[in-house]
Tab-separated table of C-alpha atoms in Angstrom:
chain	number	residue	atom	x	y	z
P	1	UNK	CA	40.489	37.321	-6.966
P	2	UNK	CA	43.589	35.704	-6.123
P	3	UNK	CA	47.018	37.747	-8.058
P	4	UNK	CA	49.214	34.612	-9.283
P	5	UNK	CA	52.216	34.537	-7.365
P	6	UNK	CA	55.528	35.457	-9.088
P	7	UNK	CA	57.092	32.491	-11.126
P	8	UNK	CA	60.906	33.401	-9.336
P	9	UNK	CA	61.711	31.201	-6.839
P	10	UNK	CA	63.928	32.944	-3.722
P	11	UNK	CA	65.233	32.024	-1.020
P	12	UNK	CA	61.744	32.627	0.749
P	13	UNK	CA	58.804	33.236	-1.371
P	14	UNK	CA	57.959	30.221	-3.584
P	15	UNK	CA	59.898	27.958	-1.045
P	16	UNK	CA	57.966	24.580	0.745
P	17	UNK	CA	57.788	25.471	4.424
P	18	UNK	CA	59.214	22.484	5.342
P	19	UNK	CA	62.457	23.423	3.927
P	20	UNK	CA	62.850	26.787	5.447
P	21	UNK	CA	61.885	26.139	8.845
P	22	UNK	CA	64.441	25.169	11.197
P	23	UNK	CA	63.806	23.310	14.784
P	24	UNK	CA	60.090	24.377	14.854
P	25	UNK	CA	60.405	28.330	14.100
P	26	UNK	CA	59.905	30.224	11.025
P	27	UNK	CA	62.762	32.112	8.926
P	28	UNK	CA	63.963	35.198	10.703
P	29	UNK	CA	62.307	37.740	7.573
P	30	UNK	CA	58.856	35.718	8.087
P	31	UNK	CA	59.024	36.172	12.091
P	32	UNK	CA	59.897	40.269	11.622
P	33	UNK	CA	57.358	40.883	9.281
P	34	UNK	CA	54.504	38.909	11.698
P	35	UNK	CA	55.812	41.369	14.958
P	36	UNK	CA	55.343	44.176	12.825
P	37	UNK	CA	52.027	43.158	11.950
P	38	UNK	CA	51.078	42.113	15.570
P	39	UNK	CA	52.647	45.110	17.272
P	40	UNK	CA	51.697	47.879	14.295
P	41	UNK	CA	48.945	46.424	12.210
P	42	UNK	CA	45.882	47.071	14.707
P	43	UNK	CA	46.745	50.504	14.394
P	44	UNK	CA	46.403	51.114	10.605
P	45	UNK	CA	43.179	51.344	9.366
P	46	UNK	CA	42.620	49.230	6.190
P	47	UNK	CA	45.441	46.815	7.126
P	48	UNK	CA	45.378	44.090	4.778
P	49	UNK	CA	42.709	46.016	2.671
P	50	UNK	CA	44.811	48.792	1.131
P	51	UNK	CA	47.290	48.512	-1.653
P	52	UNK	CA	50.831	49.558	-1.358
P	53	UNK	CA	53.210	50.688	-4.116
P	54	UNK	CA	54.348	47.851	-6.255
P	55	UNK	CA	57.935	49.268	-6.368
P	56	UNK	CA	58.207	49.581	-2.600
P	57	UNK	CA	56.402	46.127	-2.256
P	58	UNK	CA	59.049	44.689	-5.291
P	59	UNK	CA	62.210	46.351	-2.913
P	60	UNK	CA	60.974	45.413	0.225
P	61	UNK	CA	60.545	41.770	-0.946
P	62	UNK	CA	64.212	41.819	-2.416
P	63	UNK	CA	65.330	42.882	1.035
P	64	UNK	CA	63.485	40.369	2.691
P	65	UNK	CA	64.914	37.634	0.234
P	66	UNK	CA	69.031	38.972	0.747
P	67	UNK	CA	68.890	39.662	4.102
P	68	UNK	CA	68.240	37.220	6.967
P	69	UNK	CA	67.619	39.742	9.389
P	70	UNK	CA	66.978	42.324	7.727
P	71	UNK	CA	66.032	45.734	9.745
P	72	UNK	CA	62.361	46.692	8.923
P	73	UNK	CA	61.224	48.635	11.112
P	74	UNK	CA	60.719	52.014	9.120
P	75	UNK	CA	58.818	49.996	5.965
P	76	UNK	CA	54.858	51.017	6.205
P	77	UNK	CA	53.371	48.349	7.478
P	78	UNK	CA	51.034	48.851	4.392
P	79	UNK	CA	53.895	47.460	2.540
P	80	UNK	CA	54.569	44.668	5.149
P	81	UNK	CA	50.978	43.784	4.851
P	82	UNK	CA	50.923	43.543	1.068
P	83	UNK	CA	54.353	41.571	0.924
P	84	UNK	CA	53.367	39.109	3.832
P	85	UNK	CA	49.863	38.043	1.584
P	86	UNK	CA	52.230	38.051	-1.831
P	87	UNK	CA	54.459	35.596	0.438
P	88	UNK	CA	51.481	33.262	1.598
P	89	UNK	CA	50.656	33.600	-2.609
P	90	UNK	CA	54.052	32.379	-3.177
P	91	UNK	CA	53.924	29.007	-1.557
P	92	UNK	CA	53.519	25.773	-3.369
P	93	UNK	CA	50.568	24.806	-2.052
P	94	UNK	CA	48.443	27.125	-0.283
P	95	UNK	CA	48.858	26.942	3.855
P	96	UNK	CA	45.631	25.262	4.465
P	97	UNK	CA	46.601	22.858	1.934
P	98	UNK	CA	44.525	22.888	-1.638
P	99	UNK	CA	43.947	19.104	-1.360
P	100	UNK	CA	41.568	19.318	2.135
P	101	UNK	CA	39.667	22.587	-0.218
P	102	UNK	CA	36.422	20.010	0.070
P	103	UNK	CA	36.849	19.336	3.617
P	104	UNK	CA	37.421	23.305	4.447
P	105	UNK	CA	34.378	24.223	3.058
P	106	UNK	CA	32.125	21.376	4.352
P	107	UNK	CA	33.373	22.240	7.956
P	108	UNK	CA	33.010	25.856	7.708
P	109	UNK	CA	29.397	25.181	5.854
P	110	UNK	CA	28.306	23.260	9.272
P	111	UNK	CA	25.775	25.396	11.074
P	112	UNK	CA	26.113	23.552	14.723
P	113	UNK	CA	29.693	25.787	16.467
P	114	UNK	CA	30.454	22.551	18.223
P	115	UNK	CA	30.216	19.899	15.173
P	116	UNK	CA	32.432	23.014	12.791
P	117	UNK	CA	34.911	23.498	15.076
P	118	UNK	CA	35.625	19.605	15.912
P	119	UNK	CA	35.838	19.320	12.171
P	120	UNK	CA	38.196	22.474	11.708
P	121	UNK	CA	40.371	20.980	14.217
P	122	UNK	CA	40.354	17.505	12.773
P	123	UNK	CA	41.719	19.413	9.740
P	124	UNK	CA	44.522	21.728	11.609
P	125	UNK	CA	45.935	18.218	12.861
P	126	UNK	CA	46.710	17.144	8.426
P	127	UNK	CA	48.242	20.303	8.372
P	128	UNK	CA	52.167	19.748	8.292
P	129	UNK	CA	53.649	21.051	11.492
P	130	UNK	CA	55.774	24.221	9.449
P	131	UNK	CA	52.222	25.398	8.127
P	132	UNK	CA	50.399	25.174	11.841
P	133	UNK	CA	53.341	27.034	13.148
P	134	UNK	CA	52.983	30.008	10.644
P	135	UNK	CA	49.179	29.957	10.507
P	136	UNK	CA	49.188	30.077	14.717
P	137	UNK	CA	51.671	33.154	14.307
P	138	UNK	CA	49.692	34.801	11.650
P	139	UNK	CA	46.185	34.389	13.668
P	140	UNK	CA	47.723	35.778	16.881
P	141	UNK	CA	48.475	38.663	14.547
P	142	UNK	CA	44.617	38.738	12.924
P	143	UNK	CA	43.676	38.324	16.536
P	144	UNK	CA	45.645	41.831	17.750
P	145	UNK	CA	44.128	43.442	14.731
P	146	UNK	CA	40.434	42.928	14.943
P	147	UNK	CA	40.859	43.876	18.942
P	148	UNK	CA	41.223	47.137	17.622
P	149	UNK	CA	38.592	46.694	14.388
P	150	UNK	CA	36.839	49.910	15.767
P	151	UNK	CA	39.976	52.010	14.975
P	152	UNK	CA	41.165	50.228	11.604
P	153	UNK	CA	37.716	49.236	10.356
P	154	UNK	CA	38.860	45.798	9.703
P	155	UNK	CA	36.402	43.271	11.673
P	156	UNK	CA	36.791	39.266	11.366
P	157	UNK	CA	34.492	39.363	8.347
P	158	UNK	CA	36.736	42.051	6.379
P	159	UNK	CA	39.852	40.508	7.489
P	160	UNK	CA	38.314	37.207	6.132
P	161	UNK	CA	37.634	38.666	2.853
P	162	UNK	CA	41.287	40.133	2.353
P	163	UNK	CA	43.232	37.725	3.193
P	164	UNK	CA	41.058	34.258	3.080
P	165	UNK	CA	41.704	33.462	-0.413
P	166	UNK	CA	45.614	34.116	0.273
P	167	UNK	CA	45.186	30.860	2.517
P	168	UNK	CA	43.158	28.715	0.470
P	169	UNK	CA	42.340	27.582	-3.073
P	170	UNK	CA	40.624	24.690	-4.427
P	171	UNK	CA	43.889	24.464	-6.692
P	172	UNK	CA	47.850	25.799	-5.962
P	173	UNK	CA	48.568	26.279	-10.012
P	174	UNK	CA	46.477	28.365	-12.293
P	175	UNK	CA	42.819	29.352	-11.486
P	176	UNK	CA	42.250	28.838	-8.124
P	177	UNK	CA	38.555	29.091	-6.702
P	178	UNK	CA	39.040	31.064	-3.679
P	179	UNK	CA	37.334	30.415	-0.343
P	180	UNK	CA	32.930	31.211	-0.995
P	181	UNK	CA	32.653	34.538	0.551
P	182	UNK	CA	30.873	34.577	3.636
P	183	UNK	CA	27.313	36.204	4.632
P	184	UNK	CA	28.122	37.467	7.847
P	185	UNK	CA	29.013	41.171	8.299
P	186	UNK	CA	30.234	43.113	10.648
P	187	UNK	CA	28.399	44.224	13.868
């Protein structure tokens, strides 16, 4: 299930997005962690799916929340991985906004590609412009690592699975119901 997100607010996790994007870009900590996932993740197999060590995870996130460029290019990407779906935990409201949950899961539950996909982008246009911007940034990443699903074993579907129910939950407080989990499998 979905971990609850940590009750400390910084100066990045548990923030709105709205308030720490500047002029249509993302905080400097959130943009280095997405290149390392786009340029490193396809090559780690279980990216997304394997745990890292909570104390690394805990110091990595302090560094990420005192520093505002902070130079992290020698943490495992394991750990960037980990800390990047605590940080999409940490925000108010999930990124594909808890209030559309409904409308998510009727569009997604539509069997015709062209009638799901009109609805999915009917829904991408309620989402505030700070959450497009750092959903676009983390598909492009998802994108580079299922090109390489062969080598990291994580296809669409696992991907889905791992990190789905970091980006949306019927409710942003307590017990969320995470996303239905899907049928489909891998090829």
């Amino acid at each position: 299930g979905r971990e609850p997100s940590t009750p400390t607010k910084g100066k990045l996790f548990g923030q709105h997005l709205d308030l720490i994007c500047y002029e249509d870009s993302l905080p400097q900590p959130i943009m280095l962690m997405l290149k390392e996932l786009n340029q490193k993740g396809p090559y780690i197999e279980g990216i997304f799916r394997k745990s890292a060590n909570a104390r690394v995870c805990k110091e990595f996130r302090a560094k990420l929340e005192s520093e505002s460029e902070p130079n992290i290019s020698e943490v495992p990407v394991i750990v960037i991985a980990s800390v990047f779906k605590e940080y999409l935990r940490s925000l108010p409201d999930c990124l594909l906004q808890s209030q559309l949950y409904p409308q998510w899961i009727e569009a997604i539950g539509v069997s015709n590609n062209h009638e799901c996909r009109e609805r999915v982008q009917r829904l991408l246009q309620r989402l505030p412009a700070p959450n497009i911007l750092l959903l676009r940034h983390f598909l492009c990443a998802l994108w580079h690592i299922v090109q390489q699903s062969a080598l990291n074993k994580m296809c669409a579907v696992n991907l889905g699975v791992c990190v789905g129910q970091n980006l949306l939950t019927s409710n942003p407080f307590g017990n969320p119901s995470p996303v239905p989990p899907s049928s489909q499998t891998c090829e």
